[in-house]
Coordinates of C-alpha atoms in Angstrom, one line a residue:
Chain A
M1 CA -13.1 -24.1 -12.7
S2 CA -12.7 -23.0 -8.9
H3 CA -9.2 -23.0 -9.4
Q4 CA -9.1 -20.3 -11.8
L5 CA -11.1 -18.1 -9.6
P6 CA -8.2 -16.1 -8.2
V7 CA -6.8 -15.1 -11.8
I8 CA -10.7 -14.3 -12.8
L9 CA -10.4 -12.0 -9.7
F10 CA -7.5 -10.0 -11.3
L11 CA -8.4 -10.3 -15.0
L12 CA -12.0 -8.6 -14.2
P13 CA -10.8 -5.4 -13.5
L14 CA -7.9 -5.2 -15.7
F15 CA -9.6 -6.3 -18.9
A16 CA -12.6 -3.4 -17.8
A17 CA -9.5 -1.1 -17.5
I18 CA -8.1 -1.9 -20.7
S19 CA -11.4 -1.8 -22.8
M20 CA -12.9 1.2 -20.6
P21 CA -11.2 4.1 -23.4
L22 CA -12.4 1.6 -26.4
V23 CA -15.7 0.9 -25.3
C24 CA -16.8 4.1 -23.2
L25 CA -14.9 7.0 -25.2
K26 CA -18.1 7.8 -27.4
H27 CA -20.4 6.8 -24.3
R28 CA -18.8 8.5 -21.6
H29 CA -21.9 8.3 -19.1
W30 CA -21.3 4.7 -19.6
S31 CA -17.9 4.7 -17.5
F32 CA -19.9 4.6 -14.4
P33 CA -22.2 1.6 -14.6
V34 CA -19.6 -0.6 -16.1
S35 CA -17.2 -0.1 -13.4
V36 CA -19.8 -0.7 -10.8
T37 CA -20.8 -3.8 -12.4
I38 CA -17.4 -5.0 -12.8
L39 CA -16.7 -4.4 -9.0
A40 CA -20.0 -5.8 -7.9
A41 CA -19.1 -8.8 -10.0
M42 CA -15.7 -8.9 -8.5
V43 CA -17.4 -8.8 -5.2
L44 CA -19.1 -11.9 -6.0
V45 CA -16.3 -13.7 -7.1
S46 CA -13.9 -13.1 -4.3
V47 CA -16.8 -14.2 -1.7
L48 CA -17.1 -17.3 -4.2
N49 CA -13.2 -17.3 -4.0
L50 CA -13.3 -17.0 -0.1
Y51 CA -15.9 -20.0 0.4
N52 CA -13.9 -22.7 -2.3
V53 CA -10.9 -21.7 -0.4
I54 CA -12.4 -22.4 3.0
Q55 CA -14.0 -25.9 1.7
H56 CA -11.1 -27.0 -0.3
G57 CA -8.3 -25.3 1.1
E58 CA -5.5 -23.1 -0.6
V59 CA -5.6 -22.6 -4.5
R60 CA -2.3 -22.7 -6.3
Y61 CA -2.1 -21.0 -9.5
V62 CA 0.5 -21.3 -11.7
F63 CA 0.7 -19.3 -15.1
S64 CA 0.7 -20.9 -18.5
G65 CA 1.1 -24.2 -17.2
W66 CA 4.8 -23.7 -16.2
A67 CA 6.0 -25.7 -13.2
V68 CA 6.9 -23.8 -9.9
P69 CA 10.5 -22.6 -10.2
L70 CA 9.9 -21.4 -13.3
G71 CA 6.8 -20.4 -13.6
I72 CA 4.8 -17.5 -11.6
E73 CA 2.6 -18.7 -8.8
W74 CA -0.4 -17.3 -7.1
I75 CA -1.9 -18.7 -3.9
A76 CA -5.0 -18.2 -2.7
D77 CA -4.9 -18.7 1.0
G78 CA -7.3 -18.0 3.5
L79 CA -5.7 -14.5 4.5
A80 CA -5.3 -13.3 0.6
S81 CA -8.9 -14.2 0.2
V82 CA -10.5 -12.6 3.4
I83 CA -8.4 -9.5 2.3
L84 CA -9.5 -9.6 -1.0
V85 CA -13.1 -9.6 0.1
F86 CA -12.5 -6.4 1.6
V87 CA -10.7 -5.0 -0.9
S88 CA -13.2 -5.5 -3.9
A89 CA -16.0 -4.5 -1.1
L90 CA -14.2 -1.2 -0.5
G91 CA -13.4 -0.6 -4.0
L92 CA -17.0 -1.0 -5.2
L93 CA -18.2 1.2 -2.2
G94 CA -15.2 3.7 -3.1
V95 CA -16.3 3.7 -7.0
A96 CA -19.9 3.6 -6.3
F97 CA -19.1 6.8 -4.0
T98 CA -17.6 8.3 -7.2
R99 CA -20.8 9.3 -8.8
S100 CA -21.5 12.4 -6.7
T101 CA -17.8 13.5 -5.8
A102 CA -15.8 12.7 -9.1
P103 CA -14.1 16.1 -10.0
K104 CA -16.5 17.8 -12.2
E105 CA -13.8 19.5 -14.5
L106 CA -12.5 16.2 -16.0
G107 CA -15.3 16.2 -18.6
G108 CA -14.3 13.5 -21.3
R109 CA -11.2 12.5 -19.3
I110 CA -13.6 10.7 -16.5
V111 CA -13.2 7.6 -18.7
H112 CA -9.5 7.6 -17.9
Y113 CA -10.5 8.3 -14.2
Y114 CA -12.0 5.4 -14.2
T115 CA -9.6 3.5 -16.0
L116 CA -7.2 4.0 -13.7
I117 CA -9.2 3.3 -10.3
L118 CA -9.9 -0.3 -12.4
L119 CA -6.3 -0.6 -13.1
L120 CA -5.7 0.3 -9.2
I121 CA -8.1 -2.4 -7.9
S122 CA -6.4 -4.9 -10.5
A123 CA -2.9 -4.2 -9.2
M124 CA -4.2 -4.5 -5.5
T125 CA -5.5 -7.8 -6.4
G126 CA -1.8 -8.8 -7.7
I127 CA -0.2 -8.0 -4.4
V128 CA -2.5 -10.0 -2.2
F129 CA -1.8 -13.0 -4.3
A130 CA 1.4 -12.8 -5.8
R131 CA 4.2 -15.4 -4.4
D132 CA 7.2 -14.2 -6.5
F133 CA 9.1 -10.9 -5.6
F134 CA 9.5 -9.7 -8.6
N135 CA 5.6 -10.0 -9.4
L136 CA 5.2 -8.6 -6.3
F137 CA 7.3 -5.7 -7.3
V138 CA 5.6 -5.2 -10.6
F139 CA 2.1 -5.1 -8.9
L140 CA 3.3 -2.7 -6.3
E141 CA 4.5 -0.2 -8.6
V142 CA 1.3 -0.5 -11.0
A143 CA -0.6 0.2 -8.3
A144 CA 1.7 3.1 -7.2
I145 CA 1.6 4.6 -10.6
A146 CA -2.0 4.7 -10.9
S147 CA -2.4 6.1 -7.6
Y148 CA 0.1 9.1 -8.4
A149 CA -2.0 9.8 -11.5
L150 CA -5.2 9.7 -9.4
I151 CA -3.8 11.8 -6.9
G152 CA -2.5 14.8 -9.4
V153 CA -6.1 14.7 -11.0
A154 CA -7.3 17.2 -8.5
G155 CA -4.7 19.9 -9.4
G156 CA -3.4 22.7 -7.3
R157 CA -1.6 21.3 -4.2
A158 CA -2.5 18.0 -5.2
L159 CA 0.0 17.7 -8.3
F160 CA 2.8 19.0 -5.8
A161 CA 1.8 16.2 -3.3
A162 CA 1.5 13.7 -5.9
F163 CA 5.0 14.5 -6.9
R164 CA 6.4 14.2 -3.6
Y165 CA 4.7 10.7 -3.5
L166 CA 6.2 9.9 -6.6
V167 CA 9.5 10.7 -5.5
L168 CA 9.7 9.0 -2.2
G169 CA 7.3 6.2 -3.7
T170 CA 10.0 5.5 -6.5
L171 CA 13.0 5.2 -4.2
G172 CA 11.1 3.0 -1.7
A173 CA 10.5 0.7 -5.0
S174 CA 14.0 0.9 -6.3
L175 CA 15.2 -0.3 -2.5
Y176 CA 12.4 -3.0 -2.7
L177 CA 14.0 -4.2 -6.0
L178 CA 17.5 -3.7 -4.9
G179 CA 16.5 -6.0 -1.8
V180 CA 14.9 -8.8 -4.4
S181 CA 18.3 -8.7 -6.2
Y182 CA 20.2 -9.3 -2.9
L183 CA 17.8 -12.3 -2.6
Y184 CA 18.0 -13.8 -5.9
A185 CA 22.0 -13.5 -6.1
V186 CA 22.2 -15.7 -2.7
T187 CA 19.0 -18.1 -3.7
G188 CA 19.0 -17.9 -7.5
T189 CA 15.1 -18.2 -7.2
L190 CA 12.3 -15.5 -7.0
N191 CA 9.5 -17.8 -6.3
M192 CA 8.7 -17.5 -2.3
S193 CA 7.8 -21.3 -1.5
D194 CA 10.9 -22.4 -3.5
M195 CA 13.0 -19.7 -1.4
V196 CA 11.5 -21.0 1.3
E197 CA 13.2 -24.5 0.9
R198 CA 16.7 -23.2 -0.3
L199 CA 16.8 -20.7 2.6
P200 CA 17.8 -23.0 5.7
L201 CA 21.5 -23.5 4.6
L202 CA 21.9 -19.9 3.6
M203 CA 20.6 -18.6 6.9
S204 CA 24.0 -16.9 7.9
S205 CA 24.8 -15.0 4.7
K206 CA 24.9 -11.3 5.1
A207 CA 23.7 -10.8 1.9
L208 CA 20.3 -12.3 3.1
V209 CA 20.4 -9.8 6.0
G210 CA 21.1 -6.7 3.8
G211 CA 18.6 -7.7 0.9
L212 CA 15.9 -8.3 3.8
L213 CA 16.6 -4.5 5.4
F214 CA 16.6 -2.8 2.0
M215 CA 13.0 -4.6 1.2
F216 CA 12.0 -3.7 4.8
I217 CA 12.9 -0.1 4.0
G218 CA 11.5 0.0 0.7
L219 CA 8.3 -1.4 1.7
G220 CA 8.3 0.9 5.0
I221 CA 8.1 4.2 2.5
K222 CA 5.2 2.4 0.6
M223 CA 3.3 1.5 3.9
A224 CA 3.9 5.0 5.6
L225 CA 6.0 3.8 8.2
V226 CA 7.0 6.7 10.7
P227 CA 10.3 7.7 9.7
F228 CA 9.3 7.4 6.1
H229 CA 5.7 8.7 6.4
A230 CA 6.5 12.1 4.6
W231 CA 4.4 11.9 1.7
M232 CA 1.5 10.2 3.0
P233 CA -0.8 12.7 4.4
E234 CA -0.4 15.5 2.1
A235 CA -1.2 13.0 -0.7
Y236 CA -4.3 11.8 0.9
T237 CA -5.7 15.0 1.8
Y238 CA -5.0 16.6 -1.3
A239 CA -6.1 14.0 -3.3
P240 CA -9.5 14.3 -5.0
D241 CA -12.0 13.6 -2.6
S242 CA -13.7 10.6 -4.5
I243 CA -10.1 8.6 -4.6
S244 CA -8.8 9.0 -1.1
P245 CA -10.9 6.6 0.6
I246 CA -9.9 3.7 -1.9
L247 CA -6.3 5.0 -1.5
A248 CA -6.0 5.4 2.2
S249 CA -8.0 2.1 3.0
L250 CA -5.8 -0.4 1.3
T251 CA -2.7 1.0 -0.4
T252 CA -0.6 1.1 2.8
K253 CA -2.1 -2.1 4.0
L254 CA -1.3 -3.9 1.2
A255 CA 2.2 -3.1 1.3
L256 CA 2.1 -4.1 5.1
L257 CA 0.3 -7.3 4.0
A258 CA 3.1 -7.8 1.5
W259 CA 5.9 -7.5 4.4
V260 CA 4.1 -9.7 6.7
R261 CA 4.1 -12.3 3.7
I262 CA 7.7 -12.0 3.3
T263 CA 8.5 -11.9 7.2
Y264 CA 6.4 -15.1 7.8
W265 CA 5.8 -16.8 4.9
V266 CA 9.5 -16.8 3.6
F267 CA 11.6 -16.1 6.3
N268 CA 9.8 -18.0 9.2
S269 CA 9.9 -14.7 11.1
S270 CA 13.3 -16.0 12.7
M271 CA 15.7 -13.8 11.0
I272 CA 18.4 -11.9 12.7
I273 CA 19.8 -8.8 11.5
F274 CA 23.0 -7.6 13.1
N275 CA 21.7 -9.5 16.7
I276 CA 18.3 -8.1 16.4
P277 CA 15.5 -10.3 15.8
I278 CA 13.3 -9.1 13.0
L279 CA 10.3 -9.1 15.0
L280 CA 11.6 -6.8 17.8
L281 CA 12.6 -4.6 15.0
V282 CA 9.1 -4.6 13.2
E283 CA 7.5 -4.4 16.7
V284 CA 9.7 -1.2 18.1
L285 CA 9.0 0.8 14.8
G286 CA 5.5 -0.3 15.1
A287 CA 5.0 1.0 18.5
L288 CA 7.1 4.7 17.5
A289 CA 4.8 4.6 14.4
A290 CA 1.5 3.8 16.6
V291 CA 2.7 6.9 19.1
I292 CA 4.5 9.5 16.8
G293 CA 1.2 9.1 14.5
A294 CA -1.2 9.7 16.7
S295 CA 0.7 12.9 18.4
L296 CA 1.1 14.4 15.3
A297 CA -2.4 14.0 14.3
L298 CA -3.1 15.9 17.8
A299 CA -1.6 18.9 16.1
Q300 CA -3.4 19.4 12.8
R301 CA -6.3 21.3 12.2
D302 CA -7.4 20.1 8.6
I303 CA -9.8 17.0 9.3
K304 CA -8.2 15.1 6.4
M305 CA -4.7 15.6 8.0
I306 CA -5.9 14.6 11.3
F307 CA -7.6 11.0 9.7
A308 CA -4.5 10.7 7.5
Y309 CA -1.9 11.0 10.7
G310 CA -5.0 8.7 12.2
G311 CA -3.8 6.2 9.7
I312 CA -0.3 6.2 10.1
S313 CA -0.8 5.5 14.0
H314 CA -2.5 2.8 13.0
I315 CA -0.5 1.0 10.8
G316 CA 2.0 1.2 14.0
I317 CA -0.9 -0.6 15.9
I318 CA -1.0 -3.4 13.3
L319 CA 2.9 -3.8 13.1
I320 CA 2.9 -4.2 17.2
G321 CA 0.3 -7.0 16.6
V322 CA 2.0 -8.7 13.8
G323 CA 5.6 -8.4 15.6
Q324 CA 4.6 -10.4 18.7
G325 CA 5.5 -13.6 17.2
N326 CA 2.7 -15.7 18.8
Q327 CA -0.8 -16.7 17.1
T328 CA -3.1 -14.1 19.4
G329 CA -0.8 -11.1 18.4
F330 CA -0.8 -12.2 14.5
A331 CA -4.6 -13.0 14.6
G332 CA -5.3 -9.4 16.3
G333 CA -3.0 -7.6 13.9
V334 CA -4.5 -9.3 11.0
F335 CA -8.0 -8.6 12.4
Y336 CA -7.2 -5.0 13.2
L337 CA -5.9 -4.4 9.8
L338 CA -9.5 -5.5 8.0
N339 CA -10.8 -3.4 10.6
D340 CA -8.3 -0.2 9.6
A341 CA -9.2 -0.7 6.2
V342 CA -12.8 -0.2 6.8
M343 CA -12.5 2.9 9.3
Q344 CA -9.9 4.9 7.1
A345 CA -12.4 4.4 4.2
A346 CA -15.3 5.3 6.3
L347 CA -13.5 8.6 7.8
F348 CA -12.3 9.6 4.2
F349 CA -16.0 9.1 2.9
L350 CA -17.2 11.1 5.6
A351 CA -14.3 13.8 5.1
A352 CA -15.3 13.8 1.5
A353 CA -18.9 14.3 2.2
A354 CA -18.2 16.8 4.7
S355 CA -15.9 18.7 2.1
C356 CA -18.2 18.3 -0.9
H357 CA -21.6 18.9 0.8
Y358 CA -21.2 21.5 3.5
G359 CA -17.5 22.8 2.4
I360 CA -15.8 21.3 5.8
K361 CA -12.4 21.5 5.7
T362 CA -11.0 22.1 9.1
I363 CA -12.1 21.6 12.9
E364 CA -13.7 25.1 13.2
D365 CA -15.7 24.4 9.9
I366 CA -16.9 21.0 11.5
G367 CA -18.1 22.8 14.8
R368 CA -20.0 25.4 12.8
V369 CA -22.1 22.7 10.9
G370 CA -22.2 20.2 13.6
K371 CA -25.7 20.4 14.4
Q372 CA -27.1 20.6 11.2
A373 CA -25.4 17.3 9.8
P374 CA -27.1 14.5 11.9
W375 CA -25.4 11.8 9.3
L376 CA -22.3 13.4 9.6
T377 CA -22.0 13.6 13.4
G378 CA -23.8 10.0 14.0
S379 CA -21.6 8.4 11.6
L380 CA -18.2 10.3 13.1
I381 CA -19.4 8.9 16.7
V382 CA -19.3 5.3 15.4
I383 CA -16.6 5.6 13.3
A384 CA -14.5 7.6 16.3
M385 CA -15.4 4.6 18.4
G386 CA -13.9 2.2 16.0
M387 CA -10.6 4.3 15.8
I388 CA -10.5 5.3 19.6
G389 CA -11.3 1.0 20.3
L390 CA -14.6 1.7 22.5
P391 CA -16.6 -1.9 22.4
P392 CA -18.4 -2.8 20.7
T393 CA -16.6 -2.0 17.4
G394 CA -14.1 -4.1 15.7
G395 CA -11.4 -1.6 16.8
F396 CA -11.9 -2.6 20.2
F397 CA -11.6 -6.2 20.1
G398 CA -8.5 -5.9 17.3
K399 CA -6.2 -4.2 20.0
W400 CA -7.5 -6.7 22.7
Y401 CA -6.1 -9.3 20.8
I402 CA -2.9 -7.3 20.1
I403 CA -2.7 -6.6 23.8
L404 CA -3.3 -10.1 25.0
G405 CA -0.5 -11.3 22.7
A406 CA 2.0 -8.6 23.7
L407 CA 1.0 -9.9 27.4
D408 CA 1.6 -13.2 26.5
A409 CA 5.2 -12.2 24.6
G410 CA 6.1 -10.5 28.1
N411 CA 6.2 -7.1 25.8
Y412 CA 5.2 -4.4 28.0
L413 CA 6.3 -1.9 26.1
S414 CA 4.2 -2.7 23.1
V415 CA 1.1 -2.7 25.8
A416 CA 2.0 0.4 27.0
A417 CA 2.7 1.7 23.3
V418 CA -0.9 0.5 22.2
I419 CA -2.3 2.3 25.3
L420 CA -0.5 5.8 24.9
S421 CA -1.8 5.6 21.1
T422 CA -5.2 4.9 22.1
L423 CA -5.4 7.6 24.9
L424 CA -3.9 10.4 22.0
T425 CA -6.7 9.0 19.5
L426 CA -9.1 9.9 22.5
A427 CA -7.5 13.1 23.0
Y428 CA -7.6 14.2 18.6
F429 CA -11.6 12.7 18.5
V430 CA -12.4 14.7 22.0
K431 CA -11.0 17.6 20.1
L432 CA -13.4 17.1 17.3
F433 CA -16.2 16.6 19.3
E434 CA -15.5 19.5 21.6
S435 CA -15.7 21.8 18.4
I436 CA -19.1 20.1 17.5
F437 CA -20.7 20.2 20.7
R438 CA -19.3 23.4 22.2
H439 CA -20.8 25.5 19.2
A440 CA -23.8 23.6 19.0
S441 CA -25.6 26.3 21.0
T442 CA -24.7 28.9 18.0
P443 CA -26.0 27.3 14.7
S444 CA -25.0 29.5 11.7
G445 CA -27.5 30.9 9.7
V446 CA -27.0 29.1 6.8
Q447 CA -29.5 26.3 5.6
F448 CA -28.0 23.2 3.5
A449 CA -29.8 21.2 0.9
E450 CA -31.0 17.8 1.8
F451 CA -28.1 15.5 2.5
P452 CA -27.7 13.1 -0.4
H453 CA -28.7 9.9 -0.3
S454 CA -25.4 8.4 -1.7
F455 CA -23.6 10.0 1.3
K456 CA -26.3 8.5 4.1
L457 CA -25.7 5.0 1.9
T458 CA -21.8 5.0 1.9
L459 CA -21.7 6.7 5.5
G460 CA -24.2 4.1 6.9
I461 CA -22.8 0.9 5.3
T462 CA -19.3 1.8 6.6
S463 CA -20.8 2.7 10.1
A464 CA -22.8 -0.6 10.1
A465 CA -19.7 -2.6 8.9
I466 CA -17.4 -1.3 11.7
L467 CA -20.2 -2.5 14.4
I468 CA -20.7 -5.8 12.6
L469 CA -17.2 -6.7 12.5
G470 CA -17.1 -5.7 16.5
L471 CA -20.3 -7.7 16.9
F472 CA -19.1 -11.0 15.1
S473 CA -15.4 -10.6 16.0
A474 CA -15.2 -14.0 17.6
P475 CA -16.0 -15.6 14.6
F476 CA -13.8 -13.4 12.8
V477 CA -10.5 -14.1 15.0
Q478 CA -11.4 -17.9 14.5
F479 CA -11.6 -17.9 10.9
I480 CA -7.9 -16.3 10.8
L481 CA -6.4 -18.5 13.3
N482 CA -7.8 -21.6 11.4
Y483 CA -7.2 -20.4 7.9
A484 CA -5.0 -17.4 7.7
L485 CA -2.0 -18.2 10.1
P486 CA 1.5 -18.9 8.4
P487 CA 2.4 -22.6 8.0
G488 CA 4.1 -23.7 10.9
F489 CA 3.2 -21.1 13.2
Chain B
M1 CA 40.8 -2.7 6.3
V2 CA 43.5 -3.2 3.3
D3 CA 41.8 -6.6 2.5
A4 CA 38.3 -4.6 2.4
I5 CA 39.5 -2.0 -0.1
V6 CA 41.3 -5.0 -2.2
A7 CA 38.2 -6.6 -2.1
I8 CA 36.2 -3.7 -3.4
L9 CA 38.6 -2.7 -6.1
Q10 CA 38.4 -6.1 -7.2
R11 CA 34.5 -5.5 -7.9
P12 CA 34.3 -2.4 -9.8
N13 CA 30.7 -2.8 -11.0
F14 CA 29.4 -3.2 -7.3
L15 CA 31.6 0.0 -6.6
A16 CA 30.0 1.8 -9.6
F17 CA 26.7 0.8 -8.5
V18 CA 27.2 2.5 -5.3
I19 CA 28.3 5.5 -6.5
I20 CA 25.6 5.7 -9.2
F21 CA 23.2 5.3 -6.5
L22 CA 24.2 7.5 -3.7
W23 CA 24.9 10.1 -6.6
G24 CA 21.3 9.7 -7.5
F25 CA 20.1 9.7 -4.0
Y26 CA 22.2 13.2 -3.4
I27 CA 20.5 14.7 -6.2
M28 CA 17.3 13.7 -5.4
V29 CA 17.8 15.2 -1.6
T30 CA 19.7 18.3 -2.3
R31 CA 18.0 20.0 -5.6
Y32 CA 15.3 21.9 -5.4
N33 CA 14.4 22.0 -8.9
L34 CA 11.8 19.4 -9.8
V35 CA 13.3 17.9 -12.9
K36 CA 16.5 17.3 -11.3
K37 CA 15.1 15.6 -8.5
L38 CA 13.4 13.1 -11.1
I39 CA 16.6 12.6 -13.2
G40 CA 18.2 12.0 -9.5
M41 CA 14.9 9.6 -9.2
Y42 CA 16.0 7.8 -12.6
L43 CA 19.8 7.6 -11.6
V44 CA 18.7 5.4 -8.6
Q45 CA 16.4 3.6 -10.4
T46 CA 18.8 2.9 -13.3
S47 CA 21.5 2.2 -10.5
V48 CA 19.4 -0.8 -9.5
I49 CA 19.1 -2.5 -12.7
F50 CA 22.8 -2.0 -13.3
F51 CA 23.2 -3.8 -9.7
L52 CA 21.1 -6.7 -11.4
V53 CA 22.6 -6.7 -14.5
S54 CA 26.2 -6.8 -13.2
I55 CA 25.4 -9.7 -10.6
S56 CA 23.9 -11.6 -13.7
A57 CA 27.0 -11.4 -16.3
K58 CA 29.0 -14.6 -17.1
E59 CA 31.8 -14.4 -19.4
G60 CA 32.0 -16.5 -22.5
A61 CA 28.1 -17.5 -22.2
T62 CA 26.0 -17.0 -25.1
V63 CA 22.2 -16.6 -25.7
P64 CA 20.2 -19.0 -23.8
I65 CA 19.4 -21.3 -26.9
L66 CA 20.1 -25.1 -26.8
I67 CA 23.0 -24.9 -29.4
S68 CA 22.4 -29.2 -29.6
T69 CA 19.6 -31.4 -28.2
T70 CA 21.7 -34.4 -27.8
E71 CA 24.4 -33.4 -26.0
P72 CA 24.0 -32.7 -21.9
V73 CA 23.3 -28.8 -21.2
Q74 CA 26.7 -27.1 -20.1
V75 CA 25.2 -24.3 -17.8
A76 CA 28.4 -22.5 -18.2
N77 CA 27.7 -22.0 -21.6
Y78 CA 24.8 -20.2 -21.6
A79 CA 23.4 -16.9 -19.9
N80 CA 20.9 -16.7 -17.3
P81 CA 17.9 -15.3 -18.9
L82 CA 16.0 -14.4 -16.0
P83 CA 17.6 -11.8 -14.8
H84 CA 17.6 -9.9 -18.1
V85 CA 14.0 -10.2 -18.7
L86 CA 13.6 -8.7 -15.1
T87 CA 15.6 -5.9 -16.3
L88 CA 13.2 -5.2 -19.1
T89 CA 10.7 -5.3 -16.8
A90 CA 12.3 -3.2 -14.3
I91 CA 13.2 -0.6 -17.4
V92 CA 9.4 -0.4 -18.6
V93 CA 8.5 0.0 -14.9
G94 CA 11.0 3.1 -14.6
V95 CA 10.1 4.6 -18.0
A96 CA 6.7 4.6 -16.7
T97 CA 7.1 6.2 -13.4
T98 CA 9.4 8.5 -15.1
G99 CA 7.0 9.5 -17.7
V100 CA 4.2 10.0 -14.9
G101 CA 6.7 12.2 -12.7
L102 CA 7.4 14.5 -16.2
A103 CA 3.6 14.8 -16.7
L104 CA 3.2 15.9 -13.1
C105 CA 6.5 18.5 -13.5
A106 CA 4.8 20.1 -16.5
A107 CA 0.9 20.3 -15.0
I108 CA 3.0 21.8 -11.7
Y109 CA 5.0 24.4 -14.3
R110 CA 1.6 25.5 -16.0
K111 CA 0.0 25.8 -12.5
Y112 CA 2.9 27.7 -10.5
G113 CA 4.5 29.0 -13.6
S114 CA 8.0 27.8 -11.9
L115 CA 9.6 24.2 -11.2
D116 CA 11.7 25.4 -8.3
E117 CA 10.3 23.7 -4.9
Q118 CA 11.2 26.8 -2.9
A119 CA 9.4 29.1 -5.4
I120 CA 6.2 26.7 -5.4
L121 CA 6.4 26.2 -1.6
E122 CA 6.1 30.0 -1.2
K123 CA 3.3 30.4 -3.4
L124 CA 1.1 27.5 -1.8
E125 CA 1.6 29.3 1.7

């Protein structure tokens, strides 16, 4: 039974998504409790799966019994299992949050809205587990198509943002597929573990280098790496309030995870592209992303825009961590990835709660309301500590291990980039807090209704998670070092 | 240089792939009409599928169903089914993306009364 857990995790949201329009079309108010139940079950199964992986080692699942080079293989190892716990928990939190924030004008189509969210989460499960290049492509595309539709739901500017995302995202997917066909032409296999065995003889092949480069650009577009980030801030800013937390916290990070899988698990991180080691490329692009993303965030006035650009800079910091090529840096990068998923979710929950309840959109608005919104300001302080990287939040320990890894590897440029990006992050949060606390002496006369309990709950849980990840960072990092490192690392 | 040109001319299918890919990319970048952008996007997708088919083409091969179970299998006689399955899946993915893209275009047209990117951007300001 326990070796079926990965596929159960995938099938739960998929079956729920397929049966949702059948079951809930007559009783549309069922769609919310059904989705929450399914995702709660998914959280439970993902924790079971993590426990099982820790106890008995990684689980290899081969679909319909076809042996590995022919069939499609999924592997639930430590990294995949721990990320899946975060995916399902953040998915549950995000869906529970939609109850009060789902777009009102949807009416009966709310059923399809929940269908798309469940489809998105099941595709994300596939991205995490898939160990077959083409399988990975299909899940990336299913997740992307679901996100295009979900962003477009908001109407107005979101339609245009979704269209841009669609055009760029499809270009990225095509480049990824092109890279896959290069690798297939060279090695004759699509299975990752099978390819690992065939690669050593082919390492000098130019087609391999080209394929890897195309894959990197394709996944770079999907993970909003800096030269290719143009779609991301608009898409997440204008997306419906209820969906942007799920999208912002998970989609870009999972594309990054797919890239980490390919570089470390398949290419053994020693690949050289035109005399440039691949890890150096990753690290330099990460440093650029970390600094440029944070500087662009500093220039924004819309709070969701600030948070989206902050997400871009954090993708860069994760890449710096995994690009160091040593255990400390890798563990720091993965730990920061988990933290960043929680922090981005928390930021967009906060932005959504602010815009739904107080009508806050820009920095000036938040200054007007600040003092009357203790929950908002309080959780913003905790999240800001995490984003800047102050102890005792998870963000601090993630950056700490990344910097330690960079010092080990002697990459002082990366250390400088992390510190510069931290200072810029500090600057844009100071801008937010200055607006809140400077205007606090002149409260506006408007009285607001009681802050809804669902908002308090989501903000409380995510802020607590940021603190808990920091307070228990040592066991988390130890877990990553023990169970989630690439083979032979 | 001459060698390279000869090598390219001996592989007209790869040349065709590069031309279609860049053509689609050029349309995506330069055209302001959203439907034209979608057409460019579709050309890019199709060119990658074309590449996948052309690398797996085999002259004189037949469908991958064994003619005789007693004789040893002659690999050269059968086409490799895997790239064709990949192609089919990639086509399905492409159709789904184009469908969502056209739906977004229709919604944008209803909302802004235009499909021209610059006209829409002016209305957004």
